[in-house]
């Protein structure tokens, strides 16, 4: 039996503002359905992703901006960061963790620049949507065994 992550509901305050933000990232716009005044569903899919995000009204009880730790996997952290910055999105500089395994909560032990050896899983950049939902770019060039 396979279980595939299909969609993540991202809590937002203003659906149209969030829609414009995710559209500006260059993500594929999938749908915008208004069922009634209490339910609106907007869906986007990042390029190359098998999973999508949903923003809207009446789709999650989560507080706007409360979703943290969303990862977008890229094979070139510098090019991906430049692409997002060129779209007018505020994004951190590329960084890696001082301990080299995984980054800490917040900005603790962040070292500027990509991992010096460009080890897979070790370089990051981060940005937030207008509500503060937190996204990471993570450079992965070789997957751990068993990962697709």
PDB file of C-alpha atoms in Angstrom:
ATOM      1  CA  UNK A   1       0.000   0.000   0.000  1.00  0.00           C
ATOM      2  CA  UNK A   2       1.351   3.427  -0.943  1.00  0.00           C
ATOM      3  CA  UNK A   3       0.551   6.594   0.971  1.00  0.00           C
ATOM      4  CA  UNK A   4       1.369   9.714  -0.991  1.00  0.00           C
ATOM      5  CA  UNK A   5       1.333  13.202   0.440  1.00  0.00           C
ATOM      6  CA  UNK A   6      -1.022  15.010  -1.911  1.00  0.00           C
ATOM      7  CA  UNK A   7      -1.816  18.418  -0.439  1.00  0.00           C
ATOM      8  CA  UNK A   8      -0.949  20.592   2.559  1.00  0.00           C
ATOM      9  CA  UNK A   9      -3.436  23.188   3.813  1.00  0.00           C
ATOM     10  CA  UNK A  10      -1.628  26.488   4.453  1.00  0.00           C
ATOM     11  CA  UNK A  11      -3.523  28.855   6.785  1.00  0.00           C
ATOM     12  CA  UNK A  12      -3.746  32.421   5.475  1.00  0.00           C
ATOM     13  CA  UNK A  13      -5.542  35.633   6.405  1.00  0.00           C
ATOM     14  CA  UNK A  14      -6.266  37.076   2.977  1.00  0.00           C
ATOM     15  CA  UNK A  15      -6.869  34.495   0.263  1.00  0.00           C
ATOM     16  CA  UNK A  16      -6.345  36.864  -2.658  1.00  0.00           C
ATOM     17  CA  UNK A  17      -3.088  38.249  -1.210  1.00  0.00           C
ATOM     18  CA  UNK A  18      -1.801  34.701  -0.639  1.00  0.00           C
ATOM     19  CA  UNK A  19      -2.936  33.667  -4.117  1.00  0.00           C
ATOM     20  CA  UNK A  20      -0.947  36.536  -5.660  1.00  0.00           C
ATOM     21  CA  UNK A  21       2.116  35.590  -3.581  1.00  0.00           C
ATOM     22  CA  UNK A  22       2.148  31.899  -4.565  1.00  0.00           C
ATOM     23  CA  UNK A  23       1.421  32.819  -8.167  1.00  0.00           C
ATOM     24  CA  UNK A  24       4.435  35.172  -8.115  1.00  0.00           C
ATOM     25  CA  UNK A  25       6.624  32.204  -7.138  1.00  0.00           C
ATOM     26  CA  UNK A  26       5.852  30.711 -10.540  1.00  0.00           C
ATOM     27  CA  UNK A  27       3.965  27.767  -9.107  1.00  0.00           C
ATOM     28  CA  UNK A  28       1.329  26.049 -11.209  1.00  0.00           C
ATOM     29  CA  UNK A  29      -2.125  27.410 -10.426  1.00  0.00           C
ATOM     30  CA  UNK A  30      -4.430  24.394 -10.183  1.00  0.00           C
ATOM     31  CA  UNK A  31      -7.811  25.577  -8.968  1.00  0.00           C
ATOM     32  CA  UNK A  32      -9.901  28.274  -7.338  1.00  0.00           C
ATOM     33  CA  UNK A  33     -13.293  27.033  -6.147  1.00  0.00           C
ATOM     34  CA  UNK A  34     -15.758  29.072  -4.139  1.00  0.00           C
ATOM     35  CA  UNK A  35     -18.460  26.825  -2.716  1.00  0.00           C
ATOM     36  CA  UNK A  36     -20.165  29.490  -0.620  1.00  0.00           C
ATOM     37  CA  UNK A  37     -19.207  32.485   1.534  1.00  0.00           C
ATOM     38  CA  UNK A  38     -17.585  30.179   4.103  1.00  0.00           C
ATOM     39  CA  UNK A  39     -15.583  27.883   1.806  1.00  0.00           C
ATOM     40  CA  UNK A  40     -13.037  28.794  -0.851  1.00  0.00           C
ATOM     41  CA  UNK A  41     -10.255  26.469  -2.004  1.00  0.00           C
ATOM     42  CA  UNK A  42      -7.232  27.650  -4.003  1.00  0.00           C
ATOM     43  CA  UNK A  43      -4.541  25.159  -4.995  1.00  0.00           C
ATOM     44  CA  UNK A  44      -0.974  25.583  -6.291  1.00  0.00           C
ATOM     45  CA  UNK A  45       1.757  23.068  -7.100  1.00  0.00           C
ATOM     46  CA  UNK A  46       5.472  23.903  -6.944  1.00  0.00           C
ATOM     47  CA  UNK A  47       7.376  23.032 -10.159  1.00  0.00           C
ATOM     48  CA  UNK A  48       8.350  19.361 -10.193  1.00  0.00           C
ATOM     49  CA  UNK A  49       6.388  18.521  -7.049  1.00  0.00           C
ATOM     50  CA  UNK A  50       3.982  15.646  -6.617  1.00  0.00           C
ATOM     51  CA  UNK A  51       2.334  17.475  -3.710  1.00  0.00           C
ATOM     52  CA  UNK A  52       0.365  20.712  -3.745  1.00  0.00           C
ATOM     53  CA  UNK A  53      -0.667  23.380  -1.281  1.00  0.00           C
ATOM     54  CA  UNK A  54      -4.156  24.613  -0.589  1.00  0.00           C
ATOM     55  CA  UNK A  55      -4.960  28.090   0.655  1.00  0.00           C
ATOM     56  CA  UNK A  56      -8.408  29.439   1.158  1.00  0.00           C
ATOM     57  CA  UNK A  57     -11.221  30.150   3.530  1.00  0.00           C
ATOM     58  CA  UNK A  58     -12.764  27.481   5.735  1.00  0.00           C
ATOM     59  CA  UNK A  59     -10.160  24.812   4.903  1.00  0.00           C
ATOM     60  CA  UNK A  60      -8.120  24.665   8.126  1.00  0.00           C
ATOM     61  CA  UNK A  61      -8.480  25.693  11.750  1.00  0.00           C
ATOM     62  CA  UNK A  62      -4.769  26.557  11.829  1.00  0.00           C
ATOM     63  CA  UNK A  63      -3.852  30.129  12.669  1.00  0.00           C
ATOM     64  CA  UNK A  64      -2.521  32.123   9.709  1.00  0.00           C
ATOM     65  CA  UNK A  65       1.267  31.972   9.716  1.00  0.00           C
ATOM     66  CA  UNK A  66       1.399  28.963  12.059  1.00  0.00           C
ATOM     67  CA  UNK A  67       2.639  26.471   9.469  1.00  0.00           C
ATOM     68  CA  UNK A  68       6.422  26.218   9.687  1.00  0.00           C
ATOM     69  CA  UNK A  69       9.019  23.868   8.235  1.00  0.00           C
ATOM     70  CA  UNK A  70       7.723  23.419   4.708  1.00  0.00           C
ATOM     71  CA  UNK A  71      10.590  22.157   2.526  1.00  0.00           C
ATOM     72  CA  UNK A  72      11.135  22.708  -1.161  1.00  0.00           C
ATOM     73  CA  UNK A  73      13.890  20.425  -2.404  1.00  0.00           C
ATOM     74  CA  UNK A  74      16.220  21.842  -5.045  1.00  0.00           C
ATOM     75  CA  UNK A  75      19.350  20.539  -6.750  1.00  0.00           C
ATOM     76  CA  UNK A  76      21.058  23.947  -6.917  1.00  0.00           C
ATOM     77  CA  UNK A  77      20.446  26.103  -3.842  1.00  0.00           C
ATOM     78  CA  UNK A  78      22.119  29.186  -5.283  1.00  0.00           C
ATOM     79  CA  UNK A  79      20.152  29.150  -8.543  1.00  0.00           C
ATOM     80  CA  UNK A  80      16.881  28.415  -6.720  1.00  0.00           C
ATOM     81  CA  UNK A  81      17.450  31.259  -4.261  1.00  0.00           C
ATOM     82  CA  UNK A  82      18.289  33.642  -7.111  1.00  0.00           C
ATOM     83  CA  UNK A  83      15.110  32.616  -8.955  1.00  0.00           C
ATOM     84  CA  UNK A  84      12.922  33.406  -5.956  1.00  0.00           C
ATOM     85  CA  UNK A  85      14.723  36.690  -5.230  1.00  0.00           C
ATOM     86  CA  UNK A  86      14.357  37.730  -8.882  1.00  0.00           C
ATOM     87  CA  UNK A  87      10.595  37.333  -8.488  1.00  0.00           C
ATOM     88  CA  UNK A  88      10.642  40.027  -5.804  1.00  0.00           C
ATOM     89  CA  UNK A  89      10.247  37.633  -2.880  1.00  0.00           C
ATOM     90  CA  UNK A  90      12.250  38.393   0.263  1.00  0.00           C
ATOM     91  CA  UNK A  91      14.446  35.346   0.911  1.00  0.00           C
ATOM     92  CA  UNK A  92      17.397  34.724   3.193  1.00  0.00           C
ATOM     93  CA  UNK A  93      20.895  34.310   1.909  1.00  0.00           C
ATOM     94  CA  UNK A  94      22.049  30.708   1.503  1.00  0.00           C
ATOM     95  CA  UNK A  95      23.276  29.206   4.776  1.00  0.00           C
ATOM     96  CA  UNK A  96      24.309  25.940   6.369  1.00  0.00           C
ATOM     97  CA  UNK A  97      24.288  24.690   9.947  1.00  0.00           C
ATOM     98  CA  UNK A  98      27.461  24.877  12.047  1.00  0.00           C
ATOM     99  CA  UNK A  99      26.990  21.276  13.209  1.00  0.00           C
ATOM    100  CA  UNK A 100      26.469  20.001   9.666  1.00  0.00           C
ATOM    101  CA  UNK A 101      23.632  17.560  10.300  1.00  0.00           C
ATOM    102  CA  UNK A 102      20.382  19.519  10.403  1.00  0.00           C
ATOM    103  CA  UNK A 103      19.555  23.118  11.067  1.00  0.00           C
ATOM    104  CA  UNK A 104      18.347  24.287  14.433  1.00  0.00           C
ATOM    105  CA  UNK A 105      15.099  26.003  15.296  1.00  0.00           C
ATOM    106  CA  UNK A 106      15.184  29.689  14.492  1.00  0.00           C
ATOM    107  CA  UNK A 107      18.508  31.049  13.298  1.00  0.00           C
ATOM    108  CA  UNK A 108      20.781  29.400  15.866  1.00  0.00           C
ATOM    109  CA  UNK A 109      24.126  28.163  14.475  1.00  0.00           C
ATOM    110  CA  UNK A 110      23.499  29.375  10.926  1.00  0.00           C
ATOM    111  CA  UNK A 111      26.704  29.880   8.961  1.00  0.00           C
ATOM    112  CA  UNK A 112      26.560  32.116   5.856  1.00  0.00           C
ATOM    113  CA  UNK A 113      26.968  30.421   2.484  1.00  0.00           C
ATOM    114  CA  UNK A 114      26.335  26.916   1.226  1.00  0.00           C
ATOM    115  CA  UNK A 115      27.959  23.961   2.930  1.00  0.00           C
ATOM    116  CA  UNK A 116      31.692  24.265   2.088  1.00  0.00           C
ATOM    117  CA  UNK A 117      31.739  20.752   0.601  1.00  0.00           C
ATOM    118  CA  UNK A 118      28.278  21.206  -0.961  1.00  0.00           C
ATOM    119  CA  UNK A 119      27.195  18.044   0.866  1.00  0.00           C
ATOM    120  CA  UNK A 120      23.710  16.934  -0.020  1.00  0.00           C
ATOM    121  CA  UNK A 121      21.000  17.870   2.531  1.00  0.00           C
ATOM    122  CA  UNK A 122      23.272  20.548   4.072  1.00  0.00           C
ATOM    123  CA  UNK A 123      22.512  23.929   2.432  1.00  0.00           C
ATOM    124  CA  UNK A 124      19.406  26.044   2.943  1.00  0.00           C
ATOM    125  CA  UNK A 125      17.635  29.316   2.286  1.00  0.00           C
ATOM    126  CA  UNK A 126      14.347  30.398   3.833  1.00  0.00           C
ATOM    127  CA  UNK A 127      11.390  32.673   3.175  1.00  0.00           C
ATOM    128  CA  UNK A 128       7.886  33.267   4.449  1.00  0.00           C
ATOM    129  CA  UNK A 129       4.590  33.988   2.790  1.00  0.00           C
ATOM    130  CA  UNK A 130       2.741  37.231   3.659  1.00  0.00           C
ATOM    131  CA  UNK A 131       1.217  35.598   6.767  1.00  0.00           C
ATOM    132  CA  UNK A 132       4.530  34.210   8.035  1.00  0.00           C
ATOM    133  CA  UNK A 133       4.132  30.564   7.027  1.00  0.00           C
ATOM    134  CA  UNK A 134       7.733  29.376   6.836  1.00  0.00           C
ATOM    135  CA  UNK A 135       9.392  27.738   3.842  1.00  0.00           C
ATOM    136  CA  UNK A 136      12.894  26.298   3.443  1.00  0.00           C
ATOM    137  CA  UNK A 137      14.809  25.541   0.294  1.00  0.00           C
ATOM    138  CA  UNK A 138      17.084  22.547   0.889  1.00  0.00           C
ATOM    139  CA  UNK A 139      19.727  21.414  -1.571  1.00  0.00           C
ATOM    140  CA  UNK A 140      19.638  17.671  -2.194  1.00  0.00           C
ATOM    141  CA  UNK A 141      21.835  16.267  -4.927  1.00  0.00           C
ATOM    142  CA  UNK A 142      22.047  12.629  -3.791  1.00  0.00           C
ATOM    143  CA  UNK A 143      19.206  11.058  -1.878  1.00  0.00           C
ATOM    144  CA  UNK A 144      19.576   8.783   1.125  1.00  0.00           C
ATOM    145  CA  UNK A 145      18.981   5.095   0.286  1.00  0.00           C
ATOM    146  CA  UNK A 146      15.307   4.291  -0.163  1.00  0.00           C
ATOM    147  CA  UNK A 147      14.314   7.863  -0.997  1.00  0.00           C
ATOM    148  CA  UNK A 148      12.961   8.790  -4.418  1.00  0.00           C
TER     149      UNK A 148
END
